Amino acid sequence: MSAFDIRTSIHPNIPDVTLNDASNRRIKVLCVGAGVNGINNTYKIQKQCENIDLVVYEKNSDIGGTWLDNRYPGCACDVPSHTYAFHFAPNPFWPKFLSGALDIWTYLNKVCQVFKLRKYMKFDCEVTQACWDDTSSRWVVDVKRVLPGGAQQEFQDTCDFFIYAPGLLNKPQWPRIEGIDTFKGRLIHTARWPSSYQKKQWKNDKVAITGSGASSIQVVPNIQPYVSQLHAVWFSAGLVPGFPQEHNYSPDDIKSFRKDPQRLVDHQKLMEQGMNDGWSLFFRGHETQNAAKRMLADRMKEMIKDPKLLEVLCWMSSDNTSDPYVRAIQEPNVNVHFAPVVKLTPTGLMGGDGSHEEVDTVICATGFDASFTPRFPVIGRGGLSLAEKLGNNSVVYFGFIILEMPNVVMYGGPGPPVQNGSLMGVFDAMSNYATQMIQKLQLENELIKQTVFADNYRSCGLHYMEMLSEIRWEDYGIEYRDKKNMFAFIGTGYVRQHRKANADLAWYLTPEGIDTLWAKEIGLNDEECKGNSETANGEIKGEPRRC
């Protein structure tokens, strides 16, 4: 018998497959949510993964997540627009430094159109439960869909890999105020702003707005010029984002960005580096923090004349403050109440200071239920509930990998390891990680179970070289020198670039990273855009998938 006669030398339980060939096994990936993370994951999987069945279930009737749900006056991104774009698809068309919800949705819609991502998505489909089945090693997912006409239908789906990305900013959190159901006027939550309440209805309206977070800061300057009286009621001191909301990009700016992708990327990098360089601001007593406080205190004294208002406000800002909001709360038709609302009456609201204000409309700018409790039951190995596990302060690996939950990534999990810096950069890194997990599951799952045998290793040289191309750390029993903290090597949050003068803190943004299909579709000068427009999971074609 020849030494190379594989028909007799290979163990009969080893499948006849080709190493690292995705065609060996077709797997299914199921994603919950078609917001920013759902769209990014869909693009990455289409681009990088082969032989994949992908389905995205979205409870709404279209893509966008929070940018579809939230349409209150002034709703906008609270980070610079040019940092709020996928790395493969920078947007030269942002109209403002902090662009509005409709502008953001339009961008996300364009991305889905260009890369034909809707063909993977099923809308008006709400996932109601996901359970791990040990027998099949798959997730069993219950889905409720809304049919045309409003009727509901329930069905089940299964998948090998489960992506939990329904978003955090879509479940309104109503304030717990006594008598809230007794108020006879108009009661609104900013996340469910009625289309029937616009400028015409604001005129001569007496309005109270509770809350002092981002949505309140955005709503107040937009309705203040129109209402007859505005009562701004704070639960705590205001946190005012420090970006120049009033800056617009001119047609010449947009034309220049389209003509020169390097200028577009350089502008992105300027914003990103400023955000990434702010880590030292989070260290109490650090000179950078102290200098920022002194600078901001001086600026606030120039802007705010009311001593009590100046004393109460807690500023989280750069050298450019939220000028529209600061101006609005000092207008004659605005009263700022520093005591929280303790009760709603049929005609108005009562404050903790005993005052009663009669109003026509109460706006609850009280944000969302951003807890880590899953939006629906997720039951992992051994019947373990994800809600129960997260409620017990369990460790979640890097904020989105959960033990006892096989083949799952969770966006918006507890303790995401980011306090400042690039939002899209983090999302991109998480999606890349998830994609690698999917590829590993697909390429190695069957081999891991069946290729262990005691005979000498038999293989060709190329096979052996490929096996040694990346270290398989999972085959090692790793022990850490620091017995108390296995992540001690991470340090306090700094990377090498932080320690180097004039280092590039946004190295991940380059013209070469722009997808050439995107460059062509939006009219970018694509000579510098070297990103590959090919996909691993078939051609970019197809129509939206609806239930």
Coordinates of C-alpha atoms in Angstrom, one line a residue:
M1 CA 0.0 0.0 0.0
S2 CA 1.3 3.4 -0.9
A3 CA 2.0 5.8 2.0
F4 CA -0.1 8.3 0.2
D5 CA -3.1 6.1 -0.2
I6 CA -5.5 8.2 1.8
R7 CA -8.3 5.8 1.3
T8 CA -6.9 3.3 3.8
S9 CA -4.7 5.6 5.9
I10 CA -7.3 8.1 7.1
H11 CA -9.5 7.1 10.1
P12 CA -13.0 6.2 8.8
N13 CA -14.6 8.7 11.2
I14 CA -12.8 11.6 9.7
P15 CA -14.9 13.4 7.1
D16 CA -13.5 13.8 3.6
V17 CA -13.3 17.6 3.7
T18 CA -10.8 20.3 2.6
L19 CA -9.1 22.2 5.3
N20 CA -10.4 25.8 5.8
D21 CA -12.9 25.5 3.0
A22 CA -16.3 27.1 3.8
S23 CA -18.0 24.9 1.2
N24 CA -17.6 22.0 3.7
R25 CA -20.5 23.2 5.7
R26 CA -23.3 25.7 5.2
I27 CA -24.4 27.4 8.4
K28 CA -27.2 29.8 9.3
V29 CA -26.8 33.1 11.1
L30 CA -29.7 34.9 12.6
C31 CA -29.6 38.6 13.7
V32 CA -32.1 40.4 15.7
G33 CA -32.4 44.1 14.8
A34 CA -31.7 46.1 11.6
G35 CA -30.3 49.2 13.3
V36 CA -26.7 50.4 13.0
N37 CA -25.2 47.2 14.4
G38 CA -27.6 44.9 12.4
I39 CA -26.7 46.7 9.2
N40 CA -22.9 46.6 9.9
N41 CA -23.0 42.9 10.7
T42 CA -25.1 42.2 7.6
Y43 CA -22.5 44.0 5.4
K44 CA -19.6 42.2 7.1
I45 CA -21.1 38.8 6.8
Q46 CA -22.0 39.3 3.2
K47 CA -18.5 40.6 2.5
Q48 CA -16.4 38.2 4.4
C49 CA -18.3 34.9 5.0
E50 CA -19.0 32.2 2.4
N51 CA -21.7 29.6 2.2
I52 CA -23.9 31.4 4.8
D53 CA -27.6 31.7 5.2
L54 CA -28.3 35.0 6.9
V55 CA -31.6 36.4 8.1
V56 CA -32.2 39.6 10.0
Y57 CA -35.5 39.9 11.9
E58 CA -36.6 43.5 12.5
K59 CA -39.7 44.4 14.5
N60 CA -40.2 47.7 12.7
S61 CA -41.4 48.1 9.1
D62 CA -37.9 49.3 7.9
I63 CA -34.3 49.7 8.8
G64 CA -32.8 52.3 11.1
G65 CA -33.6 51.3 14.7
T66 CA -33.5 54.3 16.9
W67 CA -33.2 56.6 13.9
L68 CA -36.5 55.3 12.6
D69 CA -38.2 55.4 16.0
N70 CA -37.1 58.8 17.2
R71 CA -38.3 61.9 15.4
Y72 CA -38.8 64.4 18.1
P73 CA -37.9 68.1 17.3
G74 CA -34.1 68.5 17.2
C75 CA -33.4 64.7 17.4
A76 CA -29.8 64.4 16.3
C77 CA -26.6 62.5 16.7
D78 CA -24.7 63.6 19.8
V79 CA -21.3 62.8 18.4
P80 CA -19.8 64.5 15.2
S81 CA -21.6 63.3 12.1
H82 CA -18.4 62.3 10.3
T83 CA -17.6 59.9 13.1
Y84 CA -21.0 58.3 12.9
A85 CA -20.4 56.5 9.6
F86 CA -19.3 53.0 8.7
H87 CA -15.6 52.8 7.9
F88 CA -16.3 51.2 4.6
A89 CA -18.8 53.9 3.7
P90 CA -17.8 57.5 4.8
N91 CA -20.5 60.0 4.1
P92 CA -19.5 63.3 2.3
F93 CA -23.1 64.5 2.4
W94 CA -23.5 65.2 6.1
P95 CA -25.3 68.6 6.3
K96 CA -24.3 69.5 9.9
F97 CA -21.7 68.9 12.5
L98 CA -24.4 67.1 14.5
S99 CA -26.8 65.8 11.9
G100 CA -30.4 65.1 12.5
A101 CA -32.3 61.8 12.8
L102 CA -33.7 62.0 9.2
D103 CA -30.2 62.7 7.8
I104 CA -28.8 59.6 9.7
W105 CA -31.7 57.4 8.5
T106 CA -31.1 58.6 4.9
Y107 CA -27.5 57.6 5.2
L108 CA -28.3 54.1 6.6
N109 CA -30.9 53.7 3.9
K110 CA -28.3 54.5 1.2
V111 CA -25.9 52.0 2.6
C112 CA -28.6 49.3 2.5
Q113 CA -29.5 50.2 -1.0
V114 CA -25.9 50.3 -2.4
F115 CA -25.0 46.9 -0.9
K116 CA -28.5 45.4 -1.3
L117 CA -28.6 44.5 2.4
R118 CA -32.4 44.4 2.6
K119 CA -32.5 41.1 0.8
Y120 CA -31.4 39.5 4.1
M121 CA -34.0 41.4 6.2
K122 CA -37.5 40.4 7.3
F123 CA -39.5 43.4 8.6
D124 CA -42.5 43.5 10.9
C125 CA -41.0 40.4 12.6
E126 CA -40.4 40.5 16.3
V127 CA -38.4 37.8 18.0
T128 CA -40.1 36.8 21.2
Q129 CA -37.8 34.0 22.5
A130 CA -34.5 32.2 21.7
C131 CA -33.6 28.8 23.2
W132 CA -30.4 26.8 22.8
D133 CA -31.0 23.1 21.8
D134 CA -28.2 20.9 22.9
T135 CA -29.3 18.0 20.8
S136 CA -29.0 19.9 17.5
S137 CA -26.4 22.4 18.8
R138 CA -28.6 25.2 17.3
W139 CA -30.7 28.1 18.5
V140 CA -34.5 27.8 18.2
V141 CA -36.0 31.2 17.7
D142 CA -39.7 32.1 18.1
V143 CA -40.9 35.0 15.9
K144 CA -44.1 36.9 15.8
R145 CA -44.9 38.7 12.5
V146 CA -47.5 41.3 11.7
L147 CA -49.2 40.6 8.4
P148 CA -50.8 43.2 6.1
G149 CA -54.0 44.3 7.8
G150 CA -52.7 43.8 11.3
A151 CA -53.2 40.1 11.9
Q152 CA -50.3 38.3 13.7
Q153 CA -48.7 35.0 12.9
E154 CA -46.2 33.1 15.0
F155 CA -43.5 30.8 13.6
Q156 CA -40.1 29.2 14.5
D157 CA -36.7 29.5 13.0
T158 CA -33.4 27.9 13.8
C159 CA -29.8 29.0 13.5
D160 CA -26.2 28.0 14.2
F161 CA -25.1 31.5 15.3
F162 CA -27.2 34.1 17.0
I163 CA -26.6 37.9 17.0
Y164 CA -28.5 39.9 19.6
A165 CA -28.6 43.5 18.4
P166 CA -32.1 45.0 19.0
G167 CA -30.5 48.2 20.4
L168 CA -30.8 50.0 23.7
L169 CA -32.6 53.2 22.6
N170 CA -36.0 51.9 21.5
K171 CA -37.9 51.2 24.7
P172 CA -39.2 54.5 26.2
Q173 CA -38.7 54.9 30.0
W174 CA -41.7 56.8 31.4
P175 CA -41.1 58.7 34.7
R176 CA -42.6 57.3 37.8
I177 CA -44.7 60.2 38.8
E178 CA -47.8 60.1 40.9
G179 CA -51.0 61.0 39.0
I180 CA -49.4 60.6 35.6
D181 CA -52.6 58.9 34.3
T182 CA -54.8 61.7 35.6
F183 CA -53.4 64.5 33.5
K184 CA -56.0 65.7 31.1
G185 CA -53.7 67.5 28.7
R186 CA -51.3 66.2 26.0
L187 CA -48.8 63.7 27.5
I188 CA -45.8 62.9 25.2
H189 CA -42.7 60.8 25.4
T190 CA -39.9 62.1 23.1
A191 CA -39.4 58.6 21.8
R192 CA -43.0 58.5 20.6
W193 CA -43.4 62.0 19.3
P194 CA -46.8 62.3 17.5
S195 CA -46.7 63.7 14.0
S196 CA -49.8 65.7 14.9
Y197 CA -47.8 67.9 17.4
Q198 CA -45.7 70.2 15.3
K199 CA -45.1 74.0 15.1
K200 CA -48.7 74.9 14.4
Q201 CA -49.8 73.1 17.6
W202 CA -46.8 74.5 19.7
K203 CA -48.0 78.1 19.1
N204 CA -49.5 79.5 22.3
D205 CA -49.1 76.2 24.1
K206 CA -48.0 76.0 27.8
V207 CA -45.5 73.2 28.0
A208 CA -43.6 71.4 30.7
I209 CA -40.6 69.2 29.8
T210 CA -39.2 66.8 32.4
G211 CA -35.6 65.5 32.2
S212 CA -32.3 67.1 31.5
G213 CA -30.5 64.6 29.2
A214 CA -29.8 64.6 25.5
S215 CA -33.4 64.6 24.3
S216 CA -34.4 67.5 26.5
I217 CA -31.3 69.5 25.4
Q218 CA -32.3 68.9 21.8
V219 CA -36.1 69.5 22.2
V220 CA -36.0 72.7 24.3
P221 CA -34.3 75.1 21.8
N222 CA -36.5 73.8 19.0
I223 CA -39.8 74.5 20.6
Q224 CA -39.0 77.4 22.8
P225 CA -39.5 80.1 20.2
Y226 CA -43.0 78.9 19.5
V227 CA -44.6 78.1 22.8
S228 CA -46.1 80.7 25.1
Q229 CA -44.5 79.2 28.3
L230 CA -42.0 76.5 28.8
H231 CA -41.2 74.9 32.2
A232 CA -37.9 72.9 32.1
V233 CA -38.0 70.6 35.1
W234 CA -34.7 68.9 36.0
F235 CA -34.4 65.7 38.0
S236 CA -30.7 66.4 38.3
A237 CA -28.2 68.9 36.9
G238 CA -28.0 69.1 33.2
L239 CA -25.3 67.4 31.1
V240 CA -24.7 69.5 28.1
P241 CA -22.9 68.0 25.1
G242 CA -19.9 70.1 24.1
F243 CA -20.2 70.2 20.3
P244 CA -21.0 73.1 18.0
Q245 CA -24.5 72.1 17.0
E246 CA -25.0 75.1 14.8
H247 CA -22.2 74.4 12.3
N248 CA -23.3 73.5 8.8
Y249 CA -21.3 72.0 6.0
S250 CA -21.4 74.2 2.9
P251 CA -22.0 72.9 -0.6
D252 CA -18.4 73.6 -1.3
D253 CA -17.4 71.4 1.7
I254 CA -19.5 68.6 0.4
K255 CA -18.1 69.0 -3.1
S256 CA -14.6 69.0 -1.8
F257 CA -15.2 65.8 0.2
R258 CA -16.6 64.0 -2.8
K259 CA -13.7 65.1 -5.1
D260 CA -11.0 64.2 -2.6
P261 CA -11.6 61.1 -0.5
Q262 CA -8.3 61.8 1.3
R263 CA -9.7 65.1 2.6
L264 CA -12.9 63.3 3.6
V265 CA -11.0 60.7 5.6
D266 CA -8.7 63.4 7.1
H267 CA -11.7 65.2 8.3
Q268 CA -13.0 62.0 9.9
K269 CA -9.7 61.4 11.5
L270 CA -9.5 64.9 12.9
M271 CA -12.9 64.2 14.7
E272 CA -12.0 60.7 15.8
Q273 CA -8.5 61.6 17.1
G274 CA -10.0 64.4 19.2
M275 CA -12.5 61.9 20.7
N276 CA -9.8 59.2 21.2
D277 CA -7.4 61.6 22.8
G278 CA -9.8 62.4 25.6
W279 CA -9.1 59.4 27.9
S280 CA -7.1 61.4 30.4
L281 CA -10.2 63.6 31.0
F282 CA -11.7 60.6 32.9
F283 CA -9.0 60.4 35.5
R284 CA -9.9 62.4 38.6
G285 CA -7.4 65.1 39.3
H286 CA -5.5 64.7 36.1
E287 CA -4.1 67.9 34.8
T288 CA -5.9 67.6 31.5
Q289 CA -9.2 67.3 33.5
N290 CA -8.4 70.2 35.7
A291 CA -7.4 72.4 32.8
A292 CA -10.7 71.6 31.0
K293 CA -12.7 72.5 34.1
R294 CA -11.0 75.9 34.4
M295 CA -11.6 76.6 30.7
L296 CA -15.2 75.6 30.9
A297 CA -15.9 77.5 34.1
D298 CA -14.7 80.7 32.4
R299 CA -16.8 80.1 29.4
M300 CA -19.9 79.4 31.4
K301 CA -19.5 82.6 33.4
E302 CA -19.6 84.5 30.0
M303 CA -22.7 82.7 28.8
I304 CA -24.9 82.4 31.9
K305 CA -25.9 85.5 33.9
D306 CA -28.2 83.8 36.4
P307 CA -26.0 82.8 39.4
K308 CA -28.2 80.0 40.5
L309 CA -28.4 78.5 37.0
L310 CA -24.6 78.7 36.7
E311 CA -24.2 77.0 40.1
V312 CA -26.5 74.1 39.5
L313 CA -25.5 73.2 36.0
C314 CA -23.0 70.3 35.6
W315 CA -21.1 70.9 32.4
M316 CA -19.7 68.0 30.4
S317 CA -18.3 70.0 27.5
S318 CA -15.5 71.0 25.2
D319 CA -14.7 74.6 24.4
N320 CA -17.8 74.7 22.3
T321 CA -21.0 74.3 24.5
S322 CA -24.5 73.6 23.5
D323 CA -25.2 77.2 22.7
P324 CA -28.8 76.8 21.5
Y325 CA -29.9 75.1 24.7
V326 CA -28.1 77.6 27.0
R327 CA -29.7 80.5 25.1
A328 CA -33.1 78.9 25.2
I329 CA -33.3 78.3 28.9
Q330 CA -32.5 82.0 29.6
E331 CA -35.3 83.3 27.4
P332 CA -38.2 85.2 29.2
N333 CA -40.8 82.5 28.4
V334 CA -38.7 79.7 30.0
N335 CA -38.8 78.8 33.7
V336 CA -36.2 76.4 35.0
H337 CA -37.3 74.3 38.0
F338 CA -34.6 72.7 40.0
A339 CA -37.0 70.6 42.1
P340 CA -38.3 67.4 40.5
V341 CA -42.0 66.8 39.7
V342 CA -43.7 65.0 42.5
K343 CA -47.2 64.8 41.1
L344 CA -49.2 65.4 38.0
T345 CA -52.7 66.8 38.4
P346 CA -55.5 66.9 35.8
T347 CA -54.3 70.4 34.8
G348 CA -50.6 70.5 35.4
L349 CA -47.7 69.5 37.6
M350 CA -46.6 69.9 41.2
G351 CA -43.0 70.4 42.0
G352 CA -41.0 69.3 45.1
D353 CA -40.9 72.9 46.2
G354 CA -44.7 73.0 46.5
S355 CA -45.3 75.0 43.3
H356 CA -48.1 74.1 40.9
E357 CA -47.8 75.0 37.2
E358 CA -50.8 74.7 34.9
V359 CA -49.8 73.4 31.4
D360 CA -51.4 72.1 28.2
T361 CA -48.7 69.6 27.4
V362 CA -46.2 67.5 29.4
I363 CA -43.2 66.2 27.5
C364 CA -41.3 63.4 29.1
A365 CA -37.7 63.6 27.9
T366 CA -36.7 60.8 30.3
G367 CA -34.9 58.6 27.8
F368 CA -35.0 54.8 27.5
D369 CA -34.9 51.6 29.5
A370 CA -31.2 51.0 28.8
S371 CA -30.9 48.2 31.2
F372 CA -29.2 45.0 30.1
T373 CA -32.3 42.9 30.6
P374 CA -32.9 41.2 27.2
R375 CA -36.0 42.4 25.3
F376 CA -37.2 38.8 25.2
P377 CA -36.3 35.5 27.0
V378 CA -32.9 34.0 25.9
I379 CA -32.4 30.6 27.3
G380 CA -28.9 29.1 27.0
R381 CA -27.2 25.8 27.9
G382 CA -28.8 23.9 30.8
G383 CA -31.9 26.1 30.8
L384 CA -30.0 29.2 32.0
S385 CA -31.8 32.4 31.5
L386 CA -29.8 35.3 30.1
A387 CA -31.8 37.8 32.1
E388 CA -31.1 35.8 35.3
K389 CA -27.4 35.5 34.4
L390 CA -27.0 39.2 33.8
G391 CA -29.0 40.0 36.9
N392 CA -26.4 38.2 39.0
N393 CA -23.6 40.5 37.9
S394 CA -22.0 37.8 35.9
V395 CA -18.9 38.4 33.9
V396 CA -19.4 39.1 30.2
Y397 CA -16.3 38.7 28.1
F398 CA -15.4 42.1 26.7
G399 CA -19.0 43.2 27.1
F400 CA -20.6 41.0 24.5
I401 CA -19.6 37.3 24.8
I402 CA -21.7 35.4 27.5
L403 CA -20.6 32.1 29.1
E404 CA -23.3 29.4 28.9
M405 CA -24.7 31.1 25.8
P406 CA -23.0 29.2 22.9
N407 CA -22.5 30.8 19.6
V408 CA -24.0 34.2 20.6
V409 CA -22.8 37.8 20.5
M410 CA -24.8 40.4 22.4
Y411 CA -24.6 44.1 21.5
G412 CA -25.5 46.4 24.4
G413 CA -24.5 43.9 27.1
P414 CA -23.3 44.9 30.6
G415 CA -20.0 46.5 31.0
P416 CA -18.9 47.3 27.5
P417 CA -15.3 48.3 27.9
V418 CA -15.6 51.8 26.3
Q419 CA -16.1 55.1 28.1
N420 CA -14.8 57.5 25.4
G421 CA -13.7 57.6 21.9
S422 CA -15.0 56.2 18.6
L423 CA -18.5 54.7 18.7
M424 CA -18.4 53.3 15.2
G425 CA -14.8 52.1 15.7
V426 CA -16.0 50.0 18.6
F427 CA -19.0 48.7 16.6
D428 CA -16.7 47.8 13.7
A429 CA -14.3 45.9 16.0
M430 CA -17.2 44.0 17.5
S431 CA -18.6 43.1 14.1
N432 CA -15.1 41.9 12.9
Y433 CA -14.9 39.8 16.0
A434 CA -18.3 38.3 15.5
T435 CA -17.5 37.5 11.8
Q436 CA -14.3 35.7 12.9
M437 CA -16.4 33.6 15.4
I438 CA -18.8 32.7 12.6
Q439 CA -16.0 31.7 10.3
K440 CA -14.3 29.6 13.0
L441 CA -17.6 27.8 13.8
Q442 CA -18.1 27.1 10.2
L443 CA -14.6 25.9 9.4
E444 CA -13.7 23.9 12.5
N445 CA -16.9 22.7 14.2
E446 CA -17.0 19.3 12.6
L447 CA -13.3 18.8 12.6
I448 CA -13.0 19.5 16.3
K449 CA -15.3 16.6 17.1
Q450 CA -13.9 14.0 14.8
T451 CA -10.2 14.5 13.9
V452 CA -8.5 13.5 17.1
F453 CA -6.6 10.2 16.6
A454 CA -3.5 8.7 18.2
D455 CA -1.5 7.8 15.1
N456 CA 1.3 10.0 13.8
Y457 CA 0.2 13.2 12.0
R458 CA -0.2 12.4 8.3
S459 CA -0.5 15.4 5.9
C460 CA 1.0 17.1 3.0
G461 CA 3.4 20.0 3.5
L462 CA 1.0 22.7 2.4
H463 CA -1.6 21.3 4.8
Y464 CA 0.9 21.4 7.6
M465 CA 2.0 25.0 6.9
E466 CA -1.6 26.2 6.8
M467 CA -2.2 24.6 10.2
L468 CA 0.8 26.4 11.6
S469 CA -0.1 29.8 10.1
E470 CA -2.0 30.8 13.2
I471 CA -1.5 29.6 16.7
R472 CA -4.5 27.6 18.0
W473 CA -4.5 29.0 21.5
E474 CA -7.6 27.0 22.4
D475 CA -5.4 23.9 22.4
Y476 CA -3.3 25.3 25.2
G477 CA -3.9 25.5 28.9
I478 CA -3.1 29.1 29.6
E479 CA -2.1 30.3 33.0
Y480 CA -1.7 34.0 33.9
R481 CA 1.1 35.4 36.0
D482 CA -1.3 37.7 37.8
K483 CA -3.5 35.1 39.6
K484 CA -6.0 37.8 40.8
N485 CA -6.6 39.5 37.5
M486 CA -6.2 37.7 34.2
F487 CA -6.7 41.0 32.4
A488 CA -4.1 43.0 34.3
F489 CA -2.0 43.2 31.1
I490 CA -4.7 45.6 29.6
G491 CA -3.7 48.4 32.0
T492 CA -5.8 51.5 32.6
G493 CA -7.0 52.1 29.1
Y494 CA -4.1 53.6 27.2
V495 CA -2.7 52.2 24.0
R496 CA 0.8 52.9 22.5
Q497 CA -0.4 55.7 20.3
H498 CA -1.5 57.6 23.4
R499 CA 2.1 57.7 24.6
K500 CA 3.6 58.9 21.4
A501 CA 3.7 62.5 20.3
N502 CA 1.7 63.3 17.1
A503 CA 0.6 59.7 16.8
D504 CA -2.3 58.7 14.6
L505 CA -5.2 58.0 16.9
A506 CA -7.5 57.0 14.1
W507 CA -5.3 54.7 12.1
Y508 CA -8.2 52.5 11.2
L509 CA -9.6 55.2 8.9
T510 CA -8.0 55.3 5.4
P511 CA -9.2 55.9 1.8
E512 CA -8.1 52.3 1.0
G513 CA -10.7 51.1 3.4
I514 CA -13.6 52.7 1.5
D515 CA -15.6 50.1 -0.5
T516 CA -15.2 50.9 -4.2
L517 CA -18.8 50.2 -4.9
W518 CA -19.8 52.8 -2.3
A519 CA -17.3 55.3 -3.8
K520 CA -18.8 54.8 -7.3
E521 CA -22.5 55.0 -6.1
I522 CA -22.1 58.3 -4.2
G523 CA -19.7 59.9 -6.7
L524 CA -16.5 59.8 -4.8
N525 CA -13.3 60.2 -6.8
D526 CA -12.5 56.5 -6.4
E527 CA -8.8 56.6 -7.6
E528 CA -7.7 56.5 -3.9
C529 CA -10.4 54.1 -2.8
K530 CA -8.9 50.6 -2.9
G531 CA -11.3 48.7 -0.9
N532 CA -12.5 45.4 -2.5
S533 CA -16.1 45.5 -3.7
E534 CA -16.4 41.8 -4.1
T535 CA -18.3 39.7 -1.6
A536 CA -17.7 36.3 -0.2
N537 CA -21.3 35.3 0.2
G538 CA -22.5 35.7 -3.4
E539 CA -23.3 38.7 -5.6
I540 CA -24.8 41.9 -4.4
K541 CA -28.3 41.5 -5.7
G542 CA -31.8 40.8 -4.6
E543 CA -34.8 42.5 -3.1
P544 CA -36.0 43.0 0.5
R545 CA -37.2 39.9 2.3
R546 CA -40.5 40.5 4.0
C547 CA -42.6 38.0 5.9

